Amino acid sequence: MKIAVVGATGLVGGEILKVLEERDFPVTELIPVASERSVGKQVTFKGKPVTVVSFEDAIAAKPAIAIFSAGGSTSLKLAPQFAEAGITVIDNSSAWRMDPTKKLVVPEINANTLTREDKIIANPNCSTIQMVVVLSPLHKKYGIKRVVVSTYQSVTGTGKAAVDQLFAERSGDQSTEKVYPHPIDLNVLPHIDVFLDNGYTKEEMKMVNETKKIMGDDSIQVTATTVRIPTIGGHSEAVNVEFENDYQVSDVFNILSEAEGVIVQDDPKNYLYPMPLTAHGKDEVFVGRIRRDESQPNALNLWIVADNLRKGAATNAVQIAEYLVKNNLV
C-alpha cells in the first residue's frame, strides 16, 4: 500500500504523517511530496527519514492513495493528473468541495456514498467537519430547520506563519512577517478568509454550503460568523439549532453519547466542558454546554470543540483512506 502525502512539509501534512503512524495505517511505502524548493528535504515517518520527491516522481511511483494538503491552486492543477494515473486523491483544500461531481465526505456521516469511481474526494472545511459530526445524528432524529453558529478558531487554521506571528507578538518581536491585518495576540478578529459581496467571509459561506452538501439536505438553513482567536489547540463553536420537532435534553445527551466520533463533556458543577486545551491532539469531536434554548421553541444550544489539524483535517482524511481500504475501493 503506497501512500503519497502531497504537502508533506506543511503544518497539516506533518499531522497527516503523524496520524497515519498513530492509527497504524497499512503503509508499505510512504511518498512525501512537496513543491520544488522542498524536494530532497526529509520528513520523519515511523522514526525513519524519508526523502521528499517531486509531483512527477510521485505520480510515476503509482501510489494507491494521495492525500493532498497543498492548497487549492495546487489541487486544481495536480489532483486531476494523479486521478488520471489511477490514484485516488483525498483533498484537504477547498478546490473540489462544492463541485457537484465530487463527494464531500465526513466518514461518520456519508462515507457509504463512496465508490471505486470516486478518484477525487473532498475533505470538508475544519469548522464544518466538527459541527456536522455532532449535528448529523440529531438531524436524523429531530430534523434540523436552522443553525446559527459562531466560531472561535485557532491560528493553526491559517498555518505555521500565523502561529509564528502569535508567539512573536507575545514575546514582543515586531520583525516577524504578519499574516493577519491586525495583531492576533490579546485580540479577536471577526474575519477568516476573504470578504464576499454579501458581507460574509468565504469561511462563513463554506460552513453554510458544505453543511447542506454533507448532510444531503438543502433545506437546512445555516448562518455563520467565523472568528480567529489567539489559541493553538483547536476550534470552538457556539451552535444554536432549531429543530422541526421537540426533544428532551436527556435524549440529546443519549444520542450524542452513542454517536460515532463524539465525546460528551458536560458536567457544569465540576466545570467540565470542551476546551481547545484538552481537545488538542485528539481525534474525536467534543460537545458540552448542552441546554435548551428557552427563547425559541424546539431549539438547542451546544458548544463544540475539536483539534482542527486532526479531525478538522488530517484525521478525517486518513479515516476516508481507511474506509477506502477496508471496503476494497482502492
mmCIF file of N, CA, C and O in Angstrom, residues 155 165-167 169-171 182-189 228-231:
data_model
loop_
_atom_site.group_PDB
_atom_site.id
_atom_site.type_symbol
_atom_site.label_atom_id
_atom_site.label_comp_id
_atom_site.label_asym_id
_atom_site.label_seq_id
_atom_site.Cartn_x
_atom_site.Cartn_y
_atom_site.Cartn_z
ATOM 1 N N VAL A 155 -5.320 29.831 15.482
ATOM 2 C CA VAL A 155 -4.422 30.370 14.456
ATOM 3 C C VAL A 155 -3.783 29.256 13.627
ATOM 4 O O VAL A 155 -3.321 29.497 12.509
ATOM 5 N N GLN A 165 3.457 34.366 14.058
ATOM 6 C CA GLN A 165 3.050 35.738 14.349
ATOM 7 C C GLN A 165 2.535 35.861 15.781
ATOM 8 O O GLN A 165 2.898 36.797 16.506
ATOM 9 N N LEU A 166 1.694 34.904 16.207
ATOM 10 C CA LEU A 166 1.142 34.946 17.562
ATOM 11 C C LEU A 166 2.249 34.952 18.608
ATOM 12 O O LEU A 166 2.258 35.808 19.513
ATOM 13 N N PHE A 167 3.190 34.016 18.492
ATOM 14 C CA PHE A 167 4.222 33.910 19.523
ATOM 15 C C PHE A 167 5.256 35.026 19.430
ATOM 16 O O PHE A 167 5.841 35.412 20.441
ATOM 17 N N GLU A 169 4.435 38.153 18.581
ATOM 18 C CA GLU A 169 3.758 39.268 19.257
ATOM 19 C C GLU A 169 3.799 39.081 20.768
ATOM 20 O O GLU A 169 4.006 40.036 21.523
ATOM 21 N N ARG A 170 3.629 37.850 21.200
ATOM 22 C CA ARG A 170 3.621 37.560 22.636
ATOM 23 C C ARG A 170 4.974 37.859 23.269
ATOM 24 O O ARG A 170 5.064 38.249 24.428
ATOM 25 N N SER A 171 6.040 37.664 22.489
ATOM 26 C CA SER A 171 7.395 37.892 23.012
ATOM 27 C C SER A 171 7.890 39.313 22.753
ATOM 28 O O SER A 171 9.001 39.669 23.151
ATOM 29 N N HIS A 182 -4.262 42.669 11.537
ATOM 30 C CA HIS A 182 -4.176 43.278 12.861
ATOM 31 C C HIS A 182 -3.413 42.329 13.775
ATOM 32 O O HIS A 182 -3.233 41.149 13.452
ATOM 33 N N PRO A 183 -2.974 42.812 14.948
ATOM 34 C CA PRO A 183 -2.372 41.884 15.919
ATOM 35 C C PRO A 183 -3.367 40.792 16.294
ATOM 36 O O PRO A 183 -4.579 41.034 16.351
ATOM 37 N N ILE A 184 -2.866 39.585 16.570
ATOM 38 C CA ILE A 184 -3.733 38.486 16.987
ATOM 39 C C ILE A 184 -3.592 38.209 18.480
ATOM 40 O O ILE A 184 -4.551 37.793 19.124
ATOM 41 N N ASP A 185 -2.423 38.437 19.061
ATOM 42 C CA ASP A 185 -2.271 38.203 20.495
ATOM 43 C C ASP A 185 -3.108 39.206 21.281
ATOM 44 O O ASP A 185 -3.134 40.401 20.953
ATOM 45 N N LEU A 186 -3.808 38.722 22.285
ATOM 46 C CA LEU A 186 -4.705 39.536 23.111
ATOM 47 C C LEU A 186 -5.764 40.236 22.257
ATOM 48 O O LEU A 186 -6.211 41.340 22.571
ATOM 49 N N ASN A 187 -6.159 39.565 21.165
ATOM 50 C CA ASN A 187 -7.117 40.184 20.260
ATOM 51 C C ASN A 187 -8.023 39.108 19.655
ATOM 52 O O ASN A 187 -7.766 37.908 19.801
ATOM 53 N N VAL A 188 -9.079 39.538 19.012
ATOM 54 C CA VAL A 188 -10.027 38.654 18.334
ATOM 55 C C VAL A 188 -10.345 39.285 16.981
ATOM 56 O O VAL A 188 -10.656 40.471 16.911
ATOM 57 N N LEU A 189 -10.252 38.488 15.903
ATOM 58 C CA LEU A 189 -10.504 39.022 14.567
ATOM 59 C C LEU A 189 -11.774 38.379 13.979
ATOM 60 O O LEU A 189 -11.775 37.171 13.716
ATOM 61 N N ARG A 228 -11.317 34.482 14.426
ATOM 62 C CA ARG A 228 -9.976 33.966 14.731
ATOM 63 C C ARG A 228 -9.575 34.445 16.129
ATOM 64 O O ARG A 228 -9.685 35.638 16.437
ATOM 65 N N ILE A 229 -9.129 33.502 16.957
ATOM 66 C CA ILE A 229 -8.709 33.854 18.319
ATOM 67 C C ILE A 229 -7.285 33.329 18.576
ATOM 68 O O ILE A 229 -6.826 32.415 17.888
ATOM 69 N N PRO A 230 -6.583 33.874 19.570
ATOM 70 C CA PRO A 230 -5.175 33.505 19.795
ATOM 71 C C PRO A 230 -4.996 32.204 20.583
ATOM 72 O O PRO A 230 -4.455 32.187 21.683
ATOM 73 N N THR A 231 -5.489 31.094 20.008
ATOM 74 C CA THR A 231 -5.276 29.775 20.598
ATOM 75 C C THR A 231 -4.640 28.872 19.538
ATOM 76 O O THR A 231 -4.686 29.186 18.346
#
